[in-house]
């Protein structure tokens, strides 16, 4: 909501000129009515037709200005709102976004932004209709006060009855919006799991009929009912306004409240009012949908909007990263017990441990993506807090086990040089698989193992001091796996990189300077004479 107020404040001038043109349109509309009453209905001798044409021209120009302004304002709004939400997602911590879920965020980015902007577009129309109704009412009042009162009461009754219908519309639209979230989730699962569904017809049938179809049916039902009540409300307004025309004529003539001419003008005025009134009433659902959408976006609980990406200085000349009593727990079941570990610059450290022992969770803390529940991470003597977390992250490049491959070849400041790209493409044996043009990988549809090498390439080009790898070698063939442990890691170490790698490859444990063990949420360092043998024995006992 605050965004809308901010948006209106920033566009004060546009909004005021919009109101001005709305007012002009309404006034000219009323003048047109007066003209019909004073000249056309009274069958006057010298009809100033030129005046009539001018009125129509002004009416046309001012309403076109209003429409044009509205559409520019609307598109601008959608643009700003999208920018805002995407930036908020980029600023929101990982776990919070994961908790909300991709489907809900995608649904908000799609339908909620659209609905809010539609609502906002109807809002000025709503105002314009109100101005028109107000101006026409004054004219009605002037023609016959009694009939005006009668019309006002009649229209008030229409509004009250419509309120009941609108509550129903709101209820069903809100439910339909809930169904949208579920449907978005279905679409995502169907596309992500397309292979699994194609291979197993039974699973596809089950998913299609029991999950997707049920949600789609619920959405259909709720949208239909919402629209039904909305149409009922529109028709009710239309018919009752037509009834008002008849009633007004009857009362005016029966009780001598107005002449035939005046009664005709009043009838015309009511008919003239019909468009803004119906438009006003039919804009309610859009406004209600916008309200639902605003609530939905609020509930995503994304971080505050910050307009710019701040400039972050890299941490230079550091010696070690220290974990001091750092613990972490997920809201559910698992926690990592206090960890006390120093990672010195230039070290090659392996982390081993059973499935579910907390290795990846530790990596999330090391990369600064999870905030410790207690304890602190230090870079030398500097504790990492909210203030310097972004700086801390500049130390690290990572290839996660569920990595996403971005294709831009970014380096520390700007883009990576052609020489470095050529060197690493060659080193990672990717030079006949892909290339780089315009600072972007030209081809990324490679095998899983090759894609991981591409992810490694992108990470290495970033030229950051620490490389965190979560089971990087798991998808590599034996030859490349050996190459990774025996050639790539030693080369990186030689270049001064600090490497923290999660691994299960006991054949290569001797490549590491140090080995850490994760065990039921405890991270400890293997110490002693022959840690490589100890680690191998431990790994054998995992099964
Ligand atoms: N997002 C999450 N929310 C709640 N619990 C989680 C989440 N991710 C992991 N866990 C829990 O934390 C525990 C440790 O998970 P983690 O991914 O750190 O294990 P791991 O050692 O990396 O295992 P693996 O070798 O299978 O990759 C698991 O038992 C899991 O149940
Ligand atoms: Mg893991």
Coordinates of C-alpha atoms and ligand atoms in Angstrom, one line a residue:
X1 CA 0.0 0.0 0.0
X2 CA 2.8 2.4 0.9
X3 CA 4.2 1.8 -2.6
X4 CA 1.0 3.1 -4.1
X5 CA 1.0 6.2 -1.9
X6 CA 4.6 6.8 -2.8
X7 CA 3.8 6.3 -6.5
X8 CA 0.9 8.9 -6.2
X9 CA 3.2 11.3 -4.4
X10 CA 5.9 11.0 -7.1
X11 CA 3.3 11.6 -9.8
X12 CA 1.4 14.3 -8.1
X13 CA 1.4 16.6 -11.1
X14 CA 0.2 13.9 -13.5
X15 CA -2.5 12.9 -11.0
X16 CA -3.7 16.5 -10.6
X17 CA -3.8 17.0 -14.4
X18 CA -5.7 13.8 -14.7
X19 CA -8.2 15.0 -12.1
X20 CA -8.4 18.4 -14.0
X21 CA -9.1 16.7 -17.3
X22 CA -11.6 14.4 -15.6
X23 CA -13.4 17.4 -14.2
X24 CA -13.4 19.1 -17.6
X25 CA -14.8 16.0 -19.2
X26 CA -17.6 15.8 -16.6
X27 CA -18.5 19.5 -16.9
X28 CA -18.6 19.3 -20.7
X29 CA -20.8 16.3 -20.4
X30 CA -23.2 18.2 -18.2
X31 CA -23.1 21.2 -20.6
X32 CA -24.1 18.8 -23.4
X33 CA -27.1 17.8 -21.4
X34 CA -28.0 21.4 -20.7
X35 CA -27.7 22.1 -24.4
X36 CA -30.0 19.3 -25.3
X37 CA -32.5 20.6 -22.7
X38 CA -32.3 24.3 -23.6
X39 CA -32.2 24.0 -27.4
X40 CA -33.0 20.6 -28.8
X41 CA -35.9 19.6 -26.5
X42 CA -37.4 23.1 -26.5
X43 CA -37.2 23.1 -30.3
X44 CA -35.5 26.5 -30.3
X45 CA -35.3 28.6 -33.5
X46 CA -31.6 29.5 -33.6
X47 CA -29.7 26.4 -32.5
X48 CA -26.0 27.4 -32.1
X49 CA -24.8 24.1 -33.6
X50 CA -21.3 25.4 -33.7
X51 CA -21.3 25.6 -29.9
X52 CA -22.6 22.0 -29.8
X53 CA -19.7 20.9 -32.0
X54 CA -17.2 22.7 -29.8
X55 CA -18.7 21.0 -26.7
X56 CA -18.3 17.6 -28.4
X57 CA -14.7 18.4 -29.5
X58 CA -13.7 19.4 -26.0
X59 CA -15.4 16.3 -24.6
X60 CA -13.5 14.1 -27.0
X61 CA -10.1 15.8 -26.4
X62 CA -10.3 15.8 -22.6
X63 CA -11.5 12.2 -22.3
X64 CA -8.8 11.1 -24.8
X65 CA -6.2 12.9 -22.6
X66 CA -7.5 11.1 -19.6
X67 CA -7.4 7.7 -21.3
X68 CA -3.9 8.3 -22.7
X69 CA -2.6 9.5 -19.3
X70 CA -4.1 6.5 -17.7
X71 CA -2.6 4.0 -20.0
X72 CA 0.9 5.6 -19.7
X73 CA 0.5 5.7 -15.9
X74 CA -0.7 2.0 -15.8
X75 CA 2.3 0.7 -17.9
X76 CA 4.7 2.7 -15.8
X77 CA 3.2 1.3 -12.7
X78 CA 3.5 -2.3 -13.9
X79 CA 7.1 -1.6 -14.8
X80 CA 8.0 -0.1 -11.4
X81 CA 6.2 -2.8 -9.5
X82 CA 7.9 -5.6 -11.3
X83 CA 11.3 -4.0 -10.8
X84 CA 10.5 -3.5 -7.2
X85 CA 9.5 -7.1 -6.5
X86 CA 12.4 -8.6 -8.4
X87 CA 14.8 -6.4 -6.5
X88 CA 13.2 -7.4 -3.2
X89 CA 13.6 -11.1 -4.1
X90 CA 17.2 -10.4 -4.8
X91 CA 17.7 -8.8 -1.4
X92 CA 15.7 -11.4 0.6
X93 CA 17.6 -14.1 2.4
X94 CA 17.6 -17.6 0.9
X95 CA 15.6 -19.4 3.5
X96 CA 12.8 -16.8 3.6
X97 CA 12.4 -17.1 -0.2
X98 CA 12.5 -20.9 0.1
X99 CA 9.8 -20.8 2.7
X100 CA 7.5 -18.8 0.6
X101 CA 8.1 -21.0 -2.4
X102 CA 8.8 -20.4 -6.0
X103 CA 5.3 -21.0 -7.1
X104 CA 3.8 -18.3 -4.8
X105 CA 6.4 -15.7 -5.9
X106 CA 5.9 -16.5 -9.6
X107 CA 2.1 -16.2 -9.2
X108 CA 2.6 -12.8 -7.5
X109 CA 4.9 -11.6 -10.1
X110 CA 2.4 -12.5 -12.8
X111 CA -1.2 -12.1 -11.7
X112 CA -0.8 -9.9 -8.6
X113 CA 1.2 -7.2 -10.3
X114 CA -1.3 -7.2 -13.2
X115 CA -4.3 -7.1 -10.9
X116 CA -2.9 -4.2 -8.8
X117 CA -2.2 -2.2 -11.9
X118 CA -5.7 -2.9 -13.3
X119 CA -7.1 -1.8 -9.9
X120 CA -5.1 1.3 -10.0
X121 CA -6.3 2.0 -13.5
X122 CA -9.8 1.7 -12.4
X123 CA -9.3 3.9 -9.4
X124 CA -9.1 7.1 -11.5
X125 CA -12.0 6.0 -13.6
X126 CA -13.8 5.5 -10.3
X127 CA -12.9 9.1 -9.4
X128 CA -13.9 10.4 -12.8
X129 CA -17.3 8.6 -12.5
X130 CA -17.7 10.2 -9.1
X131 CA -17.0 13.7 -10.5
X132 CA -19.4 13.1 -13.3
X133 CA -22.1 11.8 -11.0
X134 CA -21.6 14.8 -8.7
X135 CA -21.8 17.4 -11.6
X136 CA -24.9 15.7 -13.1
X137 CA -26.5 15.5 -9.6
X138 CA -26.2 19.3 -9.2
X139 CA -27.9 19.8 -12.5
X140 CA -30.7 17.3 -11.5
X141 CA -31.1 19.2 -8.3
X142 CA -31.5 22.4 -10.2
X143 CA -34.1 20.9 -12.5
X144 CA -36.2 19.4 -9.7
X145 CA -35.2 19.0 -6.1
X146 CA -37.9 16.4 -5.3
X147 CA -36.9 14.2 -8.2
X148 CA -33.3 14.6 -7.3
X149 CA -34.0 13.3 -3.8
X150 CA -36.0 10.4 -5.2
X151 CA -33.1 9.5 -7.6
X152 CA -30.5 9.8 -4.8
X153 CA -32.5 7.4 -2.5
X154 CA -33.0 5.0 -5.4
X155 CA -29.3 5.0 -6.3
X156 CA -28.4 4.6 -2.6
X157 CA -30.5 1.5 -2.5
X158 CA -28.8 0.1 -5.6
X159 CA -25.4 0.7 -3.9
X160 CA -26.5 -1.0 -0.7
X161 CA -27.8 -4.1 -2.5
X162 CA -24.7 -4.2 -4.6
X163 CA -22.6 -4.2 -1.5
X164 CA -24.0 -7.6 -0.6
X165 CA -23.2 -8.9 -4.1
X166 CA -19.7 -7.5 -4.0
X167 CA -18.9 -9.3 -0.7
X168 CA -19.7 -12.5 -2.6
X169 CA -17.6 -11.4 -5.5
X170 CA -14.7 -10.7 -3.1
X171 CA -15.1 -14.0 -1.4
X172 CA -15.0 -16.1 -4.6
X173 CA -12.2 -14.0 -6.2
X174 CA -10.0 -14.5 -3.1
X175 CA -10.6 -18.2 -3.3
X176 CA -9.8 -18.2 -7.0
X177 CA -6.5 -16.4 -6.2
X178 CA -5.6 -19.1 -3.7
X179 CA -6.2 -21.7 -6.5
X180 CA -3.8 -19.7 -8.7
X181 CA -1.0 -20.4 -6.2
X182 CA -1.7 -24.1 -6.3
X183 CA -2.0 -24.1 -10.1
X184 CA 1.3 -22.3 -10.5
X185 CA 2.9 -25.0 -8.3
X186 CA 1.3 -27.7 -10.6
X187 CA 2.7 -26.1 -13.7
X188 CA 6.1 -25.9 -12.2
X189 CA 6.0 -29.6 -11.1
X190 CA 4.8 -30.7 -14.5
X191 CA 7.6 -28.9 -16.3
X192 CA 10.3 -29.7 -13.8
X193 CA 9.2 -33.4 -13.6
X194 CA 8.3 -33.7 -17.3
X195 CA 10.7 -36.7 -17.7
X196 CA 9.3 -38.6 -14.8
X197 CA 5.8 -38.0 -15.9
X198 CA 6.5 -39.0 -19.5
X199 CA 8.1 -42.2 -18.4
X200 CA 5.3 -43.2 -16.0
X201 CA 1.9 -42.7 -17.5
X202 CA 0.2 -43.8 -14.2
X203 CA 2.1 -41.0 -12.3
X204 CA 1.1 -38.5 -15.0
X205 CA -2.5 -39.6 -14.9
X206 CA -2.5 -39.4 -11.1
X207 CA -0.9 -35.9 -11.1
X208 CA -3.1 -34.7 -13.8
X209 CA -6.4 -35.9 -12.5
X210 CA -6.0 -35.6 -8.7
X211 CA -3.7 -32.6 -8.4
X212 CA -3.9 -30.4 -11.4
X213 CA -7.5 -31.0 -12.5
X214 CA -8.8 -30.6 -8.9
X215 CA -7.1 -27.2 -8.6
X216 CA -8.2 -26.1 -12.1
X217 CA -11.8 -27.2 -11.3
X218 CA -11.8 -25.3 -8.0
X219 CA -10.4 -22.2 -9.9
X220 CA -13.1 -22.5 -12.5
X221 CA -15.8 -22.8 -9.9
X222 CA -14.7 -19.9 -7.9
X223 CA -14.0 -17.6 -10.9
X224 CA -17.4 -18.5 -12.4
X225 CA -19.2 -17.8 -9.2
X226 CA -17.3 -14.5 -8.7
X227 CA -18.1 -13.5 -12.3
X228 CA -21.8 -14.6 -11.8
X229 CA -22.3 -12.3 -8.8
X230 CA -20.4 -9.5 -10.6
X231 CA -22.7 -9.9 -13.6
X232 CA -25.7 -10.0 -11.4
X233 CA -24.6 -6.8 -9.8
X234 CA -24.1 -5.1 -13.2
X235 CA -27.5 -6.3 -14.5
X236 CA -29.2 -5.3 -11.3
X237 CA -27.7 -1.8 -11.6
X238 CA -28.7 -1.5 -15.3
X239 CA -32.3 -2.7 -14.8
X240 CA -32.9 -0.6 -11.7
X241 CA -31.6 2.5 -13.4
X242 CA -33.9 1.9 -16.3
X243 CA -36.7 1.4 -13.8
X244 CA -35.7 4.8 -12.3
X245 CA -36.2 6.4 -15.7
X246 CA -39.7 5.1 -15.8
X247 CA -40.5 6.0 -12.2
X248 CA -39.0 9.5 -12.6
X249 CA -41.2 10.2 -15.6
X250 CA -44.3 8.8 -13.9
X251 CA -43.7 10.9 -10.7
X252 CA -42.8 14.1 -12.6
X253 CA -45.9 14.0 -14.7
X254 CA -48.4 12.6 -12.1
X255 CA -47.4 15.0 -9.3
X256 CA -46.4 17.9 -11.5
X257 CA -42.9 17.9 -10.3
X258 CA -41.4 18.9 -13.7
X259 CA -42.5 19.7 -17.2
X260 CA -42.4 17.1 -20.0
X261 CA -39.2 18.7 -21.3
X262 CA -37.6 18.7 -17.9
X263 CA -38.7 15.2 -17.2
X264 CA -37.1 14.2 -20.5
X265 CA -33.9 16.0 -19.7
X266 CA -33.8 14.2 -16.3
X267 CA -34.4 10.9 -18.0
X268 CA -31.5 11.7 -20.4
X269 CA -29.4 12.7 -17.4
X270 CA -30.1 9.4 -15.7
X271 CA -29.3 7.5 -18.9
X272 CA -26.2 9.7 -19.1
X273 CA -25.3 8.7 -15.5
X274 CA -25.8 5.0 -16.3
X275 CA -22.4 4.6 -17.9
X276 CA -20.4 6.1 -15.0
X277 CA -22.6 4.4 -12.4
X278 CA -22.2 1.0 -14.1
X279 CA -18.5 1.7 -14.6
X280 CA -18.2 2.6 -10.9
X281 CA -19.9 -0.5 -9.7
X282 CA -18.2 -2.8 -12.2
X283 CA -14.8 -1.4 -11.1
X284 CA -15.4 -2.8 -7.6
X285 CA -14.3 -6.3 -8.5
X286 CA -11.1 -5.0 -10.1
X287 CA -10.5 -2.9 -7.0
X288 CA -11.2 -5.9 -4.8
X289 CA -8.8 -8.1 -6.9
X290 CA -6.2 -5.4 -6.5
X291 CA -6.8 -5.5 -2.8
X292 CA -6.4 -9.3 -2.7
X293 CA -3.2 -9.0 -4.8
X294 CA -1.8 -6.3 -2.5
X295 CA -2.4 -8.5 0.5
X296 CA -0.8 -11.5 -1.3
X297 CA 2.4 -9.5 -2.0
X298 CA 2.5 -8.2 1.5
X299 CA 2.3 -11.8 2.8
X300 CA 5.4 -12.8 0.8
X301 CA 7.3 -11.0 3.5
X302 CA 10.1 -10.0 1.2
X303 CA 12.8 -7.6 2.3
X304 CA 12.3 -3.9 2.2
X305 CA 12.7 -2.4 -1.2
X306 CA 16.1 -0.8 -1.8
X307 CA 16.4 0.9 -5.1
X308 CA 20.1 0.4 -5.9
X309 CA 22.7 -2.3 -5.7
X310 CA 25.2 -0.8 -3.4
X311 CA 28.9 -0.8 -4.4
X312 CA 30.8 -3.3 -2.3
X313 CA 34.5 -3.3 -1.7
X314 CA 36.2 -6.6 -1.8
X315 CA 38.0 -7.8 1.4
X316 CA 41.7 -7.8 0.6
X317 CA 44.6 -9.2 2.5
X318 CA 42.8 -11.5 4.9
X319 CA 44.4 -14.4 6.7
X320 CA 41.7 -16.6 8.0
X321 CA 38.0 -17.2 8.4
X322 CA 37.0 -18.4 11.8
X323 CA 33.9 -20.0 13.1
X324 CA 33.4 -19.3 16.8
X325 CA 30.6 -21.4 18.3
X326 CA 28.6 -21.1 15.2
X327 CA 25.4 -23.1 15.3
X328 CA 22.4 -23.2 13.1
X329 CA 19.0 -24.9 13.1
X330 CA 16.3 -25.2 10.5
X331 CA 12.8 -24.5 11.8
X332 CA 12.2 -28.2 11.4
X333 CA 14.1 -31.2 12.8
X334 CA 17.8 -30.6 12.1
X335 CA 20.4 -28.5 13.8
X336 CA 24.1 -28.0 13.4
X337 CA 25.9 -27.9 16.8
X338 CA 28.3 -25.2 17.6
X339 CA 31.3 -25.2 15.2
X340 CA 34.7 -23.9 16.1
X341 CA 37.0 -24.0 13.0
X342 CA 39.6 -21.8 11.4
X343 CA 40.0 -21.8 7.6
X344 CA 43.4 -20.3 6.7
X345 CA 43.9 -18.5 3.4
X346 CA 45.3 -20.9 0.8
X347 CA 44.3 -24.1 2.5
X348 CA 42.6 -27.0 0.7
X349 CA 40.0 -28.5 3.0
X350 CA 37.7 -31.5 2.5
X351 CA 34.5 -32.0 4.4
X352 CA 33.3 -35.6 4.5
X353 CA 30.3 -37.2 6.2
X354 CA 27.2 -39.3 5.7
X355 CA 24.2 -38.2 3.8
X356 CA 22.2 -35.8 6.0
X357 CA 25.1 -35.2 8.4
X358 CA 25.0 -31.4 7.8
X359 CA 27.7 -30.8 5.2
X360 CA 25.7 -28.7 2.8
X361 CA 24.2 -26.8 5.7
X362 CA 27.7 -25.9 6.9
X363 CA 28.5 -24.7 3.3
X364 CA 25.5 -22.4 3.5
X365 CA 26.9 -20.9 6.6
X366 CA 30.4 -20.6 5.2
X367 CA 29.1 -18.9 2.0
X368 CA 27.0 -16.5 4.2
X369 CA 23.8 -17.6 2.7
X370 CA 22.4 -18.8 6.1
X371 CA 22.6 -16.7 9.2
X372 CA 24.0 -18.5 12.2
X373 CA 21.5 -19.1 15.0
X374 CA 24.2 -18.3 17.5
X375 CA 28.0 -17.7 17.5
X376 CA 29.9 -15.7 15.0
X377 CA 32.0 -15.9 11.9
X378 CA 35.1 -13.8 11.8
X379 CA 37.4 -12.7 9.0
X380 CA 40.6 -12.2 11.0
X381 CA 39.3 -9.9 13.8
X382 CA 36.3 -8.6 12.0
X383 CA 33.0 -10.3 13.1
X384 CA 30.6 -10.7 10.2
X385 CA 27.2 -9.0 10.8
X386 CA 24.4 -7.6 8.7
X387 CA 26.5 -4.6 7.9
X388 CA 29.5 -6.4 6.3
X389 CA 27.8 -9.6 5.2
X390 CA 27.8 -8.5 1.6
X391 CA 31.5 -7.7 1.8
X392 CA 32.1 -11.2 3.3
X393 CA 30.3 -12.8 0.4
X394 CA 32.8 -11.1 -2.0
X395 CA 35.4 -13.6 -0.8
X396 CA 33.5 -16.5 -2.1
X397 CA 32.6 -18.3 -5.3
X398 CA 30.6 -21.5 -5.1
X399 CA 29.4 -24.4 -7.1
X400 CA 26.5 -26.0 -5.3
X401 CA 25.3 -29.5 -5.9
X402 CA 22.1 -28.0 -7.3
X403 CA 23.9 -25.1 -9.0
X404 CA 22.3 -22.8 -11.6
X405 CA 24.5 -22.0 -14.5
X406 CA 24.6 -18.3 -15.4
X407 CA 26.2 -17.7 -18.7
X408 CA 27.9 -14.3 -18.3
X409 CA 31.6 -14.5 -17.9
X410 CA 31.9 -12.0 -15.0
X411 CA 35.2 -11.3 -13.4
X412 CA 36.2 -9.3 -10.3
X413 CA 35.8 -5.9 -12.0
X414 CA 33.8 -6.3 -15.2
X415 CA 34.2 -9.2 -17.5
X416 CA 36.9 -11.9 -17.7
X417 CA 39.7 -11.4 -20.3
X418 CA 39.8 -13.6 -23.4
X419 CA 43.1 -15.1 -22.3
X420 CA 41.8 -16.3 -19.0
X421 CA 38.7 -17.7 -20.6
X422 CA 40.8 -19.5 -23.3
X423 CA 43.1 -20.8 -20.6
X424 CA 40.3 -22.3 -18.4
X425 CA 38.2 -23.5 -21.3
X426 CA 41.3 -25.4 -22.5
X427 CA 42.2 -26.6 -19.0
X428 CA 38.7 -27.9 -18.3
X429 CA 38.6 -29.6 -21.7
X430 CA 35.6 -27.5 -22.8
X431 CA 37.1 -25.7 -25.7
X432 CA 35.5 -27.8 -28.4
X433 CA 32.2 -27.8 -26.5
X434 CA 31.4 -24.2 -26.1
X435 CA 32.9 -20.7 -26.5
X436 CA 32.5 -17.2 -25.3
X437 CA 31.2 -14.4 -27.3
X438 CA 30.0 -11.0 -26.0
X439 CA 31.1 -12.1 -22.6
X440 CA 28.6 -14.9 -22.6
X441 CA 28.9 -18.7 -23.0
X442 CA 27.7 -19.5 -26.5
X443 CA 26.4 -23.0 -25.8
X444 CA 25.4 -24.6 -22.5
X445 CA 23.3 -27.6 -23.4
X446 CA 25.9 -30.1 -22.3
X447 CA 26.0 -33.3 -20.3
X448 CA 25.6 -33.0 -16.5
X449 CA 29.4 -33.5 -15.9
X450 CA 30.3 -31.0 -18.6
X451 CA 27.8 -28.5 -17.2
X452 CA 29.4 -28.8 -13.8
X453 CA 32.7 -28.0 -15.5
X454 CA 31.1 -24.9 -17.0
X455 CA 29.9 -23.9 -13.6
X456 CA 33.4 -24.4 -12.4
X457 CA 34.6 -22.2 -15.3
X458 CA 32.2 -19.4 -14.3
X459 CA 33.2 -19.7 -10.7
X460 CA 36.9 -19.5 -11.5
X461 CA 36.5 -16.5 -13.8
X462 CA 35.0 -14.6 -10.8
X463 CA 38.6 -14.6 -9.3
X464 CA 37.4 -14.7 -5.7
X465 CA 39.7 -16.0 -3.0
X466 CA 37.6 -18.9 -1.6
X467 CA 36.1 -21.6 -3.8
X468 CA 33.4 -23.7 -2.1
X469 CA 32.4 -26.9 -3.9
X470 CA 29.6 -29.1 -2.9
X471 CA 30.3 -32.6 -4.3
X472 CA 31.6 -31.1 -7.4
X473 CA 33.3 -34.2 -8.7
X474 CA 30.3 -36.5 -8.1
X475 CA 29.2 -36.3 -11.8
X476 CA 32.7 -36.5 -13.3
X477 CA 34.0 -39.5 -15.1
X478 CA 36.9 -41.3 -13.5
X479 CA 39.5 -39.7 -15.7
X480 CA 38.2 -36.2 -15.1
X481 CA 37.7 -36.9 -11.4
X482 CA 41.4 -37.8 -11.2
X483 CA 42.2 -34.7 -13.2
X484 CA 40.1 -32.6 -10.7
X485 CA 41.9 -33.9 -7.6
X486 CA 45.4 -34.3 -9.0
X487 CA 45.7 -31.4 -11.5
X488 CA 42.9 -28.8 -11.0
X489 CA 42.9 -28.5 -7.2
X490 CA 46.8 -28.5 -6.9
X491 CA 46.9 -25.7 -9.6
X492 CA 44.3 -23.7 -7.8
X493 CA 46.2 -24.1 -4.5
X494 CA 49.3 -23.0 -6.3
X495 CA 47.5 -19.9 -7.4
X496 CA 46.7 -19.2 -3.8
X497 CA 43.0 -20.1 -3.8
X498 CA 41.4 -21.3 -0.6
X499 CA 39.3 -24.4 -1.4
X500 CA 36.6 -25.9 0.7
X501 CA 35.2 -29.0 -0.9
X502 CA 32.6 -31.5 0.2
X503 CA 33.6 -34.9 -1.1
X504 CA 33.0 -38.6 -0.8
X505 CA 36.0 -39.6 -3.0
X506 CA 38.1 -41.5 -0.5
X507 CA 40.6 -42.4 -3.2
X508 CA 41.8 -38.8 -3.3
X509 CA 41.7 -37.8 0.4
X510 CA 45.4 -37.4 0.3
X511 CA 45.0 -34.3 -1.9
X512 CA 43.7 -32.3 1.1
X513 CA 45.6 -30.3 3.7
X514 CA 42.9 -30.9 6.3
X515 CA 39.8 -33.0 6.5
X516 CA 36.7 -32.1 8.5
X517 CA 34.1 -34.6 9.4
X518 CA 30.4 -34.0 9.7
X519 CA 28.6 -36.4 12.0
X520 CA 24.9 -35.9 13.1
X521 CA 25.2 -32.1 13.0
X522 CA 28.7 -32.0 14.6
X523 CA 31.6 -30.7 12.5
X524 CA 35.0 -31.6 13.8
X525 CA 38.5 -31.9 12.4
X526 CA 40.3 -35.2 11.9
X527 CA 43.5 -35.0 13.8
X528 CA 46.4 -37.4 14.2
X529 CA 49.2 -39.1 12.4
X530 CA 47.4 -40.4 9.4
X531 CA 44.2 -38.5 8.8
X532 CA 43.8 -39.8 5.3
X533 CA 43.6 -43.4 6.5
X534 CA 41.4 -42.4 9.3
X535 CA 39.0 -40.6 6.9
X536 CA 39.0 -43.6 4.5
X537 CA 38.1 -46.0 7.4
X538 CA 35.4 -43.6 8.5
X539 CA 33.9 -43.4 5.0
X540 CA 33.8 -47.2 4.8
X541 CA 31.8 -47.3 8.0
X542 CA 29.2 -44.9 6.6
X543 CA 27.5 -47.8 4.8
Ligands
LIG1 N1 15.8 -26.5 3.7 C1 15.7 -27.4 4.8 N2 14.8 -27.3 5.7 C2 14.8 -28.1 6.8 N3 15.6 -29.1 6.9 C3 16.6 -29.3 6.0 C4 16.7 -28.4 4.9 N4 17.8 -28.8 4.2 C5 18.3 -29.8 4.8 N5 17.6 -30.1 6.0 C6 17.9 -31.2 6.9 O1 19.2 -31.0 7.4 C7 19.9 -32.2 7.5 C8 21.3 -32.0 6.9 O2 21.2 -31.7 5.5 P1 22.4 -31.4 4.6 O3 21.9 -31.0 3.3 O4 23.3 -30.4 5.3 O5 23.1 -32.8 4.5 P2 24.4 -33.3 3.7 O6 25.4 -33.7 4.8 O7 24.8 -32.2 2.8 O8 23.9 -34.6 3.0 P3 24.2 -35.1 1.5 O9 25.4 -35.9 1.6 O10 23.0 -36.0 1.3 O11 24.2 -34.0 0.6 C9 19.1 -33.2 6.7 O12 18.8 -34.3 7.6 C10 17.8 -32.5 6.3 O13 16.7 -33.2 6.8
LIG2 MG1 24.7 -32.1 0.7

